Amino acid sequence: MKQAKLILDKDYRIAPIDKRIYGSFIEHLGRAVYTGIYEPEHPSADKEGFRTDVLRLVQELRVPVVRYPGGNFVSGFRWEDSVGPVENRPTRLDLAWKTTEPNTVGLHEFCSWAKKADTNVMYAVNLGTRGVMEARDVVEYSNHPKGSYLSDLRRKNGAEDPFGIKLWCLGNEMDGPWQMGAKTAYEYGRIANEASKMMKMADDTIETVACGSSTRVMPTFGEWEYTVLNECYDNIDYVSLHRYYGNSFGDTDDFLASTVDLEDFIHTVGAICDTVKGKKNSKKNLYLSLDEYNVWYHSNNADQTLYKERAWDRALPLLEDVYNFEDALLIGLMLITILRNADRVKIACMAQLVNVIAPIMTRPGGGAWAQTIYYPLQQVAALGHGVALQPVLQTEKHDTAHFTDVPDVDAAAVLGEDGTVTLFAVNRTGEDVALNADLRAFEGLRVLRHSVLHHEDNKAVNTELAPFNVVPRDIAPAKDAQNLLLGKMSWNVIQFGKG
Ligand code: AHR
């Protein structure tokens, strides 16, 4: 059997974990909103029309923050369309996703849903086709208590108390040629700076996220971050990263090595932040918001057919990836990578939450169920609180089509406030690995629990009729930390404590 060795020490610390790394995203896209979170005709709908079966799954995921309302959608969106009496709201064409948006669910409704879901809103403003003034207006409308035209309009529209939205995205993927109102780095850096400045003048308690490159493979990646940050460094708090992976070539080993790229992406953007910090001789550190990450490829062909056959319909079933077991392993690896970069990554949003490349699926009028990728996020969001520890891991490495020196085992560890240690580990190979964990300075800890996500079939999925086909299961805990077993192709959550 393969062997691996891990050293954990309470003095080897990366950083306290910001719980916002367990965030998600809901865009007015496909069936995320309509027949996703909102379906007034559904048997489980509450009096506002929100599906309570979906709410329960979201609550069980413990999502601390949800980015909204887009995505590409936001670059054609007028926030004013989404407030006031529903019957007066305009129906608009959404040019980003070729659908029709009725604006039935808007800012007030979404904030109400967020309260029920026990989460916070991360709101994106349109800096593609709108400007600085509209951006500061929506901050005033949402967060100013009362006594101004916009805050009193909110009260008149039914929300006496401010929404108190603390986190704001300055547009979306502004470098992408597909983006409505796409900009050059300099143009965007300037508008991001001015928008953030004015939004903070309207409410100085908010934080803002500037758009990094829409993906690492953009030809302008790097140069974009440098130029944008050069313009807005002093007035923003985070820069965004977006990253999706897919197993389009049917090469699972290569697919599961994708987090080598993610880690390098995070380090590279961090290095650019520090370069701009150095150039400006600034004392301020900039942090990262990985506010779109996931697996995304299963639905690509079906979407092209939908556009041909049903363009401009409402709630088109777009981006409905059905996730399999190997996708869940990659999500586990992505979460491990995020945790190991807890000193830099303060926000991360799985894109998205319901139906659209999502951990939760629904059928209109029917059930709601958890996809395979739901489980690693749920487990890390439940247990990954405290301080991220620096795991010192000795494991064999292998090469894949696009990556070299890929560790067989990848891991992150968290020291909880109560002194428990939780290890998240993936064995990405087809052979079992015996793991010897040396917990040195942690005295008297024993293995309390070991949960494993594994399926013999990498392509196994959960469906409405078989929702628990791929779920984590507890196995008998090893007698001690030196004798752990990481089964082939598995996601593992191992808790150590004194209990
Ligand atoms: O999450 C789906 C889309 O992916 C978002 O709208 C966009 O920001 C990204 O390209």
mmCIF file of C-alpha atoms in Angstrom, residues 31 35-37 39 42 44 51-58 60-61 317 320-324 350 352-375 378 460-471:
data_model
loop_
_atom_site.group_PDB
_atom_site.id
_atom_site.type_symbol
_atom_site.label_atom_id
_atom_site.label_comp_id
_atom_site.label_asym_id
_atom_site.label_seq_id
_atom_site.Cartn_x
_atom_site.Cartn_y
_atom_site.Cartn_z
ATOM 1 C CA ARG A 31 -33.792 28.374 -12.944
ATOM 2 C CA THR A 35 -38.464 27.517 -9.929
ATOM 3 C CA GLY A 36 -35.245 27.396 -7.889
ATOM 4 C CA ILE A 37 -35.533 29.437 -4.713
ATOM 5 C CA GLU A 39 -41.920 29.043 -6.993
ATOM 6 C CA HIS A 42 -45.003 24.802 -5.327
ATOM 7 C CA SER A 44 -43.710 23.757 -0.148
ATOM 8 C CA ARG A 51 -39.652 27.006 -1.673
ATOM 9 C CA THR A 52 -39.113 25.828 1.891
ATOM 10 C CA ASP A 53 -37.647 22.506 0.719
ATOM 11 C CA VAL A 54 -34.867 24.501 -0.978
ATOM 12 C CA LEU A 55 -34.496 26.799 2.018
ATOM 13 C CA ARG A 56 -33.934 23.772 4.246
ATOM 14 C CA LEU A 57 -31.130 22.474 2.006
ATOM 15 C CA VAL A 58 -29.546 25.934 1.923
ATOM 16 C CA GLU A 60 -28.143 22.839 6.108
ATOM 17 C CA LEU A 61 -25.308 24.012 3.871
ATOM 18 C CA PRO A 317 -33.028 25.376 -17.717
ATOM 19 C CA GLU A 320 -27.878 22.493 -15.303
ATOM 20 C CA ASP A 321 -24.771 20.404 -14.753
ATOM 21 C CA VAL A 322 -25.505 17.045 -13.163
ATOM 22 C CA TYR A 323 -22.520 16.435 -10.917
ATOM 23 C CA ASN A 324 -20.877 13.075 -10.424
ATOM 24 C CA MET A 350 -19.339 28.240 -5.049
ATOM 25 C CA GLN A 352 -23.854 28.785 -8.009
ATOM 26 C CA LEU A 353 -26.356 27.577 -5.371
ATOM 27 C CA VAL A 354 -29.562 26.277 -6.956
ATOM 28 C CA ASN A 355 -30.062 24.580 -10.366
ATOM 29 C CA VAL A 356 -27.434 26.641 -12.223
ATOM 30 C CA ILE A 357 -24.083 24.773 -11.872
ATOM 31 C CA ALA A 358 -25.295 24.120 -8.370
ATOM 32 C CA PRO A 359 -25.094 21.838 -5.361
ATOM 33 C CA ILE A 360 -28.907 21.949 -5.036
ATOM 34 C CA MET A 361 -31.320 20.860 -7.784
ATOM 35 C CA THR A 362 -35.072 21.203 -8.031
ATOM 36 C CA ARG A 363 -37.860 20.000 -10.289
ATOM 37 C CA PRO A 364 -40.628 22.526 -10.906
ATOM 38 C CA GLY A 365 -43.559 21.286 -8.835
ATOM 39 C CA GLY A 366 -41.369 18.407 -7.630
ATOM 40 C CA GLY A 367 -38.517 17.588 -5.316
ATOM 41 C CA ALA A 368 -35.311 19.288 -4.256
ATOM 42 C CA TRP A 369 -32.148 17.287 -3.721
ATOM 43 C CA ALA A 370 -28.439 17.623 -3.017
ATOM 44 C CA GLN A 371 -25.956 16.929 -5.800
ATOM 45 C CA THR A 372 -22.648 15.193 -5.081
ATOM 46 C CA ILE A 373 -20.744 18.485 -4.753
ATOM 47 C CA TYR A 374 -23.041 19.583 -1.913
ATOM 48 C CA TYR A 375 -21.386 17.281 0.598
ATOM 49 C CA GLN A 378 -21.432 21.145 3.709
ATOM 50 C CA ALA A 460 -22.184 8.132 -10.179
ATOM 51 C CA VAL A 461 -24.708 10.919 -9.572
ATOM 52 C CA ASN A 462 -27.588 11.817 -7.240
ATOM 53 C CA THR A 463 -31.027 12.276 -8.763
ATOM 54 C CA GLU A 464 -34.477 13.147 -7.510
ATOM 55 C CA LEU A 465 -35.320 9.429 -7.378
ATOM 56 C CA ALA A 466 -31.954 8.339 -5.956
ATOM 57 C CA PRO A 467 -30.851 11.388 -3.944
ATOM 58 C CA PHE A 468 -28.501 9.517 -1.576
ATOM 59 C CA ASN A 469 -26.475 7.519 -4.080
ATOM 60 C CA VAL A 470 -23.302 9.527 -3.424
ATOM 61 C CA VAL A 471 -23.181 10.675 0.196
#
